[in-house]
Coordinates of N, CA and C in Angstrom, one line a residue:
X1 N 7.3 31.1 18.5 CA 6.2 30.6 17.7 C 5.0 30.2 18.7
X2 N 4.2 30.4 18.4 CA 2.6 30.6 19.3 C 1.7 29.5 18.3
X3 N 1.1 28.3 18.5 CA -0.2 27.8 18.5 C -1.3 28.2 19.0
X4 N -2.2 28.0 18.1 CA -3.6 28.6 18.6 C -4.5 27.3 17.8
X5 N -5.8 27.9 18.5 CA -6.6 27.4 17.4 C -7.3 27.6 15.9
X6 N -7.9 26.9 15.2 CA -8.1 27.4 14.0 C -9.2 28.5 14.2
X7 N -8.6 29.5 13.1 CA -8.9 31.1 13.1 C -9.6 31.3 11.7
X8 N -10.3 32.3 11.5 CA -10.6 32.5 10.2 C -10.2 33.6 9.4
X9 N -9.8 34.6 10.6 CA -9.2 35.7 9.8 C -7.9 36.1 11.1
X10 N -7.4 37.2 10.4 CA -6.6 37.8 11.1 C -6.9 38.3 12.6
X11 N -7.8 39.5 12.8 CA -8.8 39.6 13.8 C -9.0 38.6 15.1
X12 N -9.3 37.2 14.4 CA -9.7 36.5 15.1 C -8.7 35.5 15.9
X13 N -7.3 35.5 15.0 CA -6.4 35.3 15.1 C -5.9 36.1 16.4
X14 N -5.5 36.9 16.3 CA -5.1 38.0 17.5 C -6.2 38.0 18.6
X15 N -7.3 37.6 18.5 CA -7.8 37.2 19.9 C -7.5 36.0 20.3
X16 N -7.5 35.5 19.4 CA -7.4 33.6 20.1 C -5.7 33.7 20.8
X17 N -4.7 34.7 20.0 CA -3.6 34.3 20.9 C -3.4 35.5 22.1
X18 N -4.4 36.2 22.2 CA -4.3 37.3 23.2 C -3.2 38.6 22.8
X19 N -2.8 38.9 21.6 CA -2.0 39.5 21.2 C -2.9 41.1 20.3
X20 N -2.3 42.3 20.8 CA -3.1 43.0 20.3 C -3.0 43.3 18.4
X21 N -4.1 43.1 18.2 CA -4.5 43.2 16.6 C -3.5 44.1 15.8
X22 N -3.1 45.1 16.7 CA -2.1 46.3 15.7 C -0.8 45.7 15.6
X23 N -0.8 44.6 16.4 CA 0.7 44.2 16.4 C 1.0 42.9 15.5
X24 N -0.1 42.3 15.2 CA -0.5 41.7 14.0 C -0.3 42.0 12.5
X25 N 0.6 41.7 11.8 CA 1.0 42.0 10.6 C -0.3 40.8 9.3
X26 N -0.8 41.7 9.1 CA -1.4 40.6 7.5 C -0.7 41.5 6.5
X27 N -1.4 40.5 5.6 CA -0.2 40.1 4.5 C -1.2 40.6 3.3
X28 N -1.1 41.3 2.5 CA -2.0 41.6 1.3 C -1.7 41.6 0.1
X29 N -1.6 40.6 -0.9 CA -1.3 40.9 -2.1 C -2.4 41.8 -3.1
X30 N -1.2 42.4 -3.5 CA -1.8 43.3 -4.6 C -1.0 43.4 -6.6
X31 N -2.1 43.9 -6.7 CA -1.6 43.5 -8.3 C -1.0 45.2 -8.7
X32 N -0.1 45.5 -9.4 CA 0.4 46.0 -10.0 C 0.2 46.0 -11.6
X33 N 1.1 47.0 -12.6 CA 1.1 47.1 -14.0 C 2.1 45.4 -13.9
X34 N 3.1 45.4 -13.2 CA 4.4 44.6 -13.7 C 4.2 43.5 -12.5
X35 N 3.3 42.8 -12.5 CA 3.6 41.6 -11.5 C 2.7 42.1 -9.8
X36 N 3.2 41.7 -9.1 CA 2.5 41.7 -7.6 C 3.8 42.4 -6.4
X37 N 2.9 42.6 -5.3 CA 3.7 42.8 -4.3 C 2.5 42.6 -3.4
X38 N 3.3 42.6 -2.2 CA 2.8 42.3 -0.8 C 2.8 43.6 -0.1
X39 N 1.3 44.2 0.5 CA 1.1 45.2 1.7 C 0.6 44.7 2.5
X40 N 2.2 45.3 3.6 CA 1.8 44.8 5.0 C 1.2 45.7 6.0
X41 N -0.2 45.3 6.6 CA -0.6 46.1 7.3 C -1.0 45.4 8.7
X42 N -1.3 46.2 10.0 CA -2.2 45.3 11.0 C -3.4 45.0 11.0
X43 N -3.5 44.0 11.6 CA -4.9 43.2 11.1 C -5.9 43.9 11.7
X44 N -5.9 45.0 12.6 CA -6.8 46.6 13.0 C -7.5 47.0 11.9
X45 N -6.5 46.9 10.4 CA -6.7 47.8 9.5 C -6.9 47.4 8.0
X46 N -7.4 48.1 7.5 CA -7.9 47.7 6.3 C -6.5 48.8 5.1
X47 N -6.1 47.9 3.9 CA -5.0 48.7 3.2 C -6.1 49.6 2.1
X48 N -5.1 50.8 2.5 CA -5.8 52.1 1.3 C -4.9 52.0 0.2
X49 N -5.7 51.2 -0.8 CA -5.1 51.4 -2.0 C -4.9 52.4 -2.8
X50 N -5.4 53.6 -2.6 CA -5.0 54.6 -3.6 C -4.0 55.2 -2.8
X51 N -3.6 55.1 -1.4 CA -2.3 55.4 -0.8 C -1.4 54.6 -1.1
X52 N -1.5 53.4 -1.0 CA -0.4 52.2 -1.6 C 0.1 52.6 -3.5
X53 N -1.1 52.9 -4.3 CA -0.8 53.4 -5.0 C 0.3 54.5 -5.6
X54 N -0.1 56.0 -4.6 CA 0.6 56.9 -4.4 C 2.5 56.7 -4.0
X55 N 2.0 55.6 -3.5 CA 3.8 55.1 -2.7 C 4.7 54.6 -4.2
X56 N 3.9 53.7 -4.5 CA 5.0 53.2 -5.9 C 4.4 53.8 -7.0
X57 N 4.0 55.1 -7.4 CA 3.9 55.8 -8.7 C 2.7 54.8 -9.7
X58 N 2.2 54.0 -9.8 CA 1.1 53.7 -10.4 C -0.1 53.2 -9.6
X59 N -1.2 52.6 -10.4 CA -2.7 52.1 -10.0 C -2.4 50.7 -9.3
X60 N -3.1 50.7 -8.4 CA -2.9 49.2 -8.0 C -4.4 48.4 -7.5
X61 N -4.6 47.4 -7.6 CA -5.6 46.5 -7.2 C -5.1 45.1 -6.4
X62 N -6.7 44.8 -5.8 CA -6.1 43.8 -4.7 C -6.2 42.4 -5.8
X63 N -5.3 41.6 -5.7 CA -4.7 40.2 -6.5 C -6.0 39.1 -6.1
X64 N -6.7 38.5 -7.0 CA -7.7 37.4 -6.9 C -7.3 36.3 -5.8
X65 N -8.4 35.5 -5.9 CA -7.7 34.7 -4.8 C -7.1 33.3 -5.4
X66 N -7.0 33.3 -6.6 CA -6.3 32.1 -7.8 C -5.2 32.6 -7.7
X67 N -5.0 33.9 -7.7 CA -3.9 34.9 -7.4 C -3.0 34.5 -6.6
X68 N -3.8 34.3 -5.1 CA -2.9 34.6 -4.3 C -2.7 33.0 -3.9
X69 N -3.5 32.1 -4.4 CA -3.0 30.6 -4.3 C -1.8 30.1 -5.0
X70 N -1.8 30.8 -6.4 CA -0.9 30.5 -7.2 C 1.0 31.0 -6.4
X71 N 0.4 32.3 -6.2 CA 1.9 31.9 -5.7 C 2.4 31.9 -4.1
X72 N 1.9 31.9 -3.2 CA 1.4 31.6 -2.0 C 0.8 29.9 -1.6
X73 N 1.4 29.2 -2.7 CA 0.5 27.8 -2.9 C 1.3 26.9 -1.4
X74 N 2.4 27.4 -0.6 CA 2.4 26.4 -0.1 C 1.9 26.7 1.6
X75 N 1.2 28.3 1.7 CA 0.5 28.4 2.4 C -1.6 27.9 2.5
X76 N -1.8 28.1 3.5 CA -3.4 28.1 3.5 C -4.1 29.3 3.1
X77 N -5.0 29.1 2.4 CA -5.4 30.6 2.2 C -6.3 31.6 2.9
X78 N -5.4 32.7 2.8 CA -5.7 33.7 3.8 C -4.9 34.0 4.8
X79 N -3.7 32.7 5.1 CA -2.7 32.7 5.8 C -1.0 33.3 5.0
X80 N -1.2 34.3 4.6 CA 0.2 35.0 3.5 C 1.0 35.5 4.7
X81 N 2.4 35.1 5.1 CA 3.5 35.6 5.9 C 3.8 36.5 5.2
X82 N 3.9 38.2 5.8 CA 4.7 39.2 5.6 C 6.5 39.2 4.9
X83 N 6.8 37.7 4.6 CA 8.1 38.0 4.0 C 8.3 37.4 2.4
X84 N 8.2 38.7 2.0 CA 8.3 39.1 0.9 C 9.0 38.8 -0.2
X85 N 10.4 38.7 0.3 CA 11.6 38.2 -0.5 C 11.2 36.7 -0.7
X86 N 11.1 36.0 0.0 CA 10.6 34.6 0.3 C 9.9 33.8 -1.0
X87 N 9.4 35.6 -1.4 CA 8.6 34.5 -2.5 C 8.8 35.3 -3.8
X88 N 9.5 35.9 -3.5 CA 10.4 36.7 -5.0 C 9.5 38.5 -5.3
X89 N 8.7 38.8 -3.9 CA 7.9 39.6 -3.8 C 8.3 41.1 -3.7
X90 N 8.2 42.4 -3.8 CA 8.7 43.9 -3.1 C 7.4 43.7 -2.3
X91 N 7.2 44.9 -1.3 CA 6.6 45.0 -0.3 C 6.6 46.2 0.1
X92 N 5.2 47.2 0.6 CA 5.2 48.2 1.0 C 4.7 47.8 2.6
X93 N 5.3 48.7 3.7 CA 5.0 48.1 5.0 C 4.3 49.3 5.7
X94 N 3.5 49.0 6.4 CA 2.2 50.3 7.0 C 3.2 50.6 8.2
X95 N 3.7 52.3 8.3 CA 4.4 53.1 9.3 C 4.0 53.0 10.6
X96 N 2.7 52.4 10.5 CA 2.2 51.3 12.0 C 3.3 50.8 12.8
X97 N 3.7 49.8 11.9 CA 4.6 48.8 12.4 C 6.4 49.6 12.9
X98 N 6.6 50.7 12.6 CA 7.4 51.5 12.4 C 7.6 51.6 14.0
X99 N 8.6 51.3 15.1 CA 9.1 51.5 16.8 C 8.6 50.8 17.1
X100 N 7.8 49.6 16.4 CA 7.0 48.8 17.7 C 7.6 48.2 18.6
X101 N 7.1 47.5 19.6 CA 8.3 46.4 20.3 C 7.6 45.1 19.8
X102 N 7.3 44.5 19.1 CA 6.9 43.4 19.2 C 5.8 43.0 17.4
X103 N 5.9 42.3 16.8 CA 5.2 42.3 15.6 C 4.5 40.1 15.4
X104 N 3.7 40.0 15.2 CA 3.3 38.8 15.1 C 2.7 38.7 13.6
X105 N 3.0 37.3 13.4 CA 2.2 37.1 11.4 C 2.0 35.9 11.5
X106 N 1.1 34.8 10.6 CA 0.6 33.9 10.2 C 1.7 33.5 10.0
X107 N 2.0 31.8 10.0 CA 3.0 31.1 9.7 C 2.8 30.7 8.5
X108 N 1.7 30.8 7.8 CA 1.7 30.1 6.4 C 0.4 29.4 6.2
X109 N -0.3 29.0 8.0 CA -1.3 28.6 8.1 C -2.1 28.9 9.1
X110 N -3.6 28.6 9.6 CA -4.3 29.1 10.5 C -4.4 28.8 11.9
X111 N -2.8 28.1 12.2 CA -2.8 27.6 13.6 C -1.2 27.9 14.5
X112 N -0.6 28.4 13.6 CA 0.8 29.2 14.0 C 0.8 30.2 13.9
X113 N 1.0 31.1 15.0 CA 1.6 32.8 14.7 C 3.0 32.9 14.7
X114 N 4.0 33.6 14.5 CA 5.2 33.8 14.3 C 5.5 35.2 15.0
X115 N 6.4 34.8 16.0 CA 6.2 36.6 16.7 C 8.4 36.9 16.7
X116 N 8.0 38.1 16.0 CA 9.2 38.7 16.0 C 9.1 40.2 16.9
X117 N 10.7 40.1 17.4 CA 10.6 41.6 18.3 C 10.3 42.7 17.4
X118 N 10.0 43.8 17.6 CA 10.0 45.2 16.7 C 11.7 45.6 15.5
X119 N 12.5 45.5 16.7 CA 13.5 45.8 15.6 C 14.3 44.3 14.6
X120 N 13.7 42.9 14.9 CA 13.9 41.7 14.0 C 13.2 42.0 13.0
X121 N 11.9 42.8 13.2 CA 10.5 42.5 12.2 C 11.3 44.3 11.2
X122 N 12.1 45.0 11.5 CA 12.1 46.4 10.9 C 13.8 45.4 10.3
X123 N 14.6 44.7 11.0 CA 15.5 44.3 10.0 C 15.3 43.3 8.7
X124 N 13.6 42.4 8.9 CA 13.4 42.1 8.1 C 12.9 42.5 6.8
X125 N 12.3 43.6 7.3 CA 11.8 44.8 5.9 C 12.4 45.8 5.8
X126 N 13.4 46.1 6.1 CA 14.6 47.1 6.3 C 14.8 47.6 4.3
X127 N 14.4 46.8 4.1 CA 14.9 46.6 2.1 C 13.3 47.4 1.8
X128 N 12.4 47.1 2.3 CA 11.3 47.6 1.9 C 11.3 49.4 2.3
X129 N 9.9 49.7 1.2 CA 9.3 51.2 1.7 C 8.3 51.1 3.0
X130 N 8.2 51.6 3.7 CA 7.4 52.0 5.1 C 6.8 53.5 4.9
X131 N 5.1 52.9 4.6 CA 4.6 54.0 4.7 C 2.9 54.7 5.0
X132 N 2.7 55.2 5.6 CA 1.0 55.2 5.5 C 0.3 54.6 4.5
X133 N -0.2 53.3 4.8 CA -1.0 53.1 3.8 C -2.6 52.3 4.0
X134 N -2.6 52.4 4.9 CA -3.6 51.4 6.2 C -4.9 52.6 6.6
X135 N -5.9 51.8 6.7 CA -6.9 53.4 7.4 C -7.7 51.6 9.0
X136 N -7.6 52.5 9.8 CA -8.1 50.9 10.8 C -9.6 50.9 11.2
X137 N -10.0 50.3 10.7 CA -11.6 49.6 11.1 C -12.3 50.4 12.3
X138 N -13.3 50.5 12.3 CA -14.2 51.3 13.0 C -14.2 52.3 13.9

């Protein structure tokens, strides 16, 4: 576990701890026909939702931010940990994260990172789909 200082986004996060941005997991809720799930992508990257779509067979949109307080309430917002189950969530995971050695995420709030090795972070989504669904910033 890594302290830093207060961050405002993901991005900014991964500079303050010197850790590179792709290795950075954010956390994205999204809305569904039947409830929510979480796409995880690196904070490099922005989630393609008509690809996330394509992955689980219907339309999807990104979850409000009442949304994401409501059930994410005992995090800060903007700070959503990539674990899914945790909060009764499915989860699609960007094929980024797929051999890495090393993966880092928000603890809940904007002053902890959480860094798991590559294959802790692939046994913890091991239950999830892993799949292109990410396009990365500039």
């Amino acid at each position: 576990m890594l302290t830093h200082k207060l961050t405002s986004c993901a991005e900014a996060t991964a500079r303050a701890c010197s850790v590179p941005s792709e290795m950075l997991a954010k956390s994205v809720l999204v809305r569904r026909k039947e409830g929510f799930l979480l796409a995880i992508v690196p904070a490099s990257a922005d989630v393609r939702l008509n690809a996330l779509g394509r992955v689980i067979g219907e339309p999807v949109g990104l979850a409000t931010e009442d949304e994401v307080a409501a059930i994410f309430s005992d995090c800060e917002p903007g700070a959503v940990p990539p674990l899914a189950e945790a909060y009764g969530l499915s989860a699609v995971v960007d094929k980024e994260f797929d051999g890495i050695s090393d993966v880092y995420f928000e603890g809940g709030d904007h002053r902890t990172l959480i860094h798991l090795s590559g294959p802790d972070f692939e046994s913890v989504t091991s239950g999830f789909a892993h799949a292109h669904i990410s396009e990365r910033r500039g």
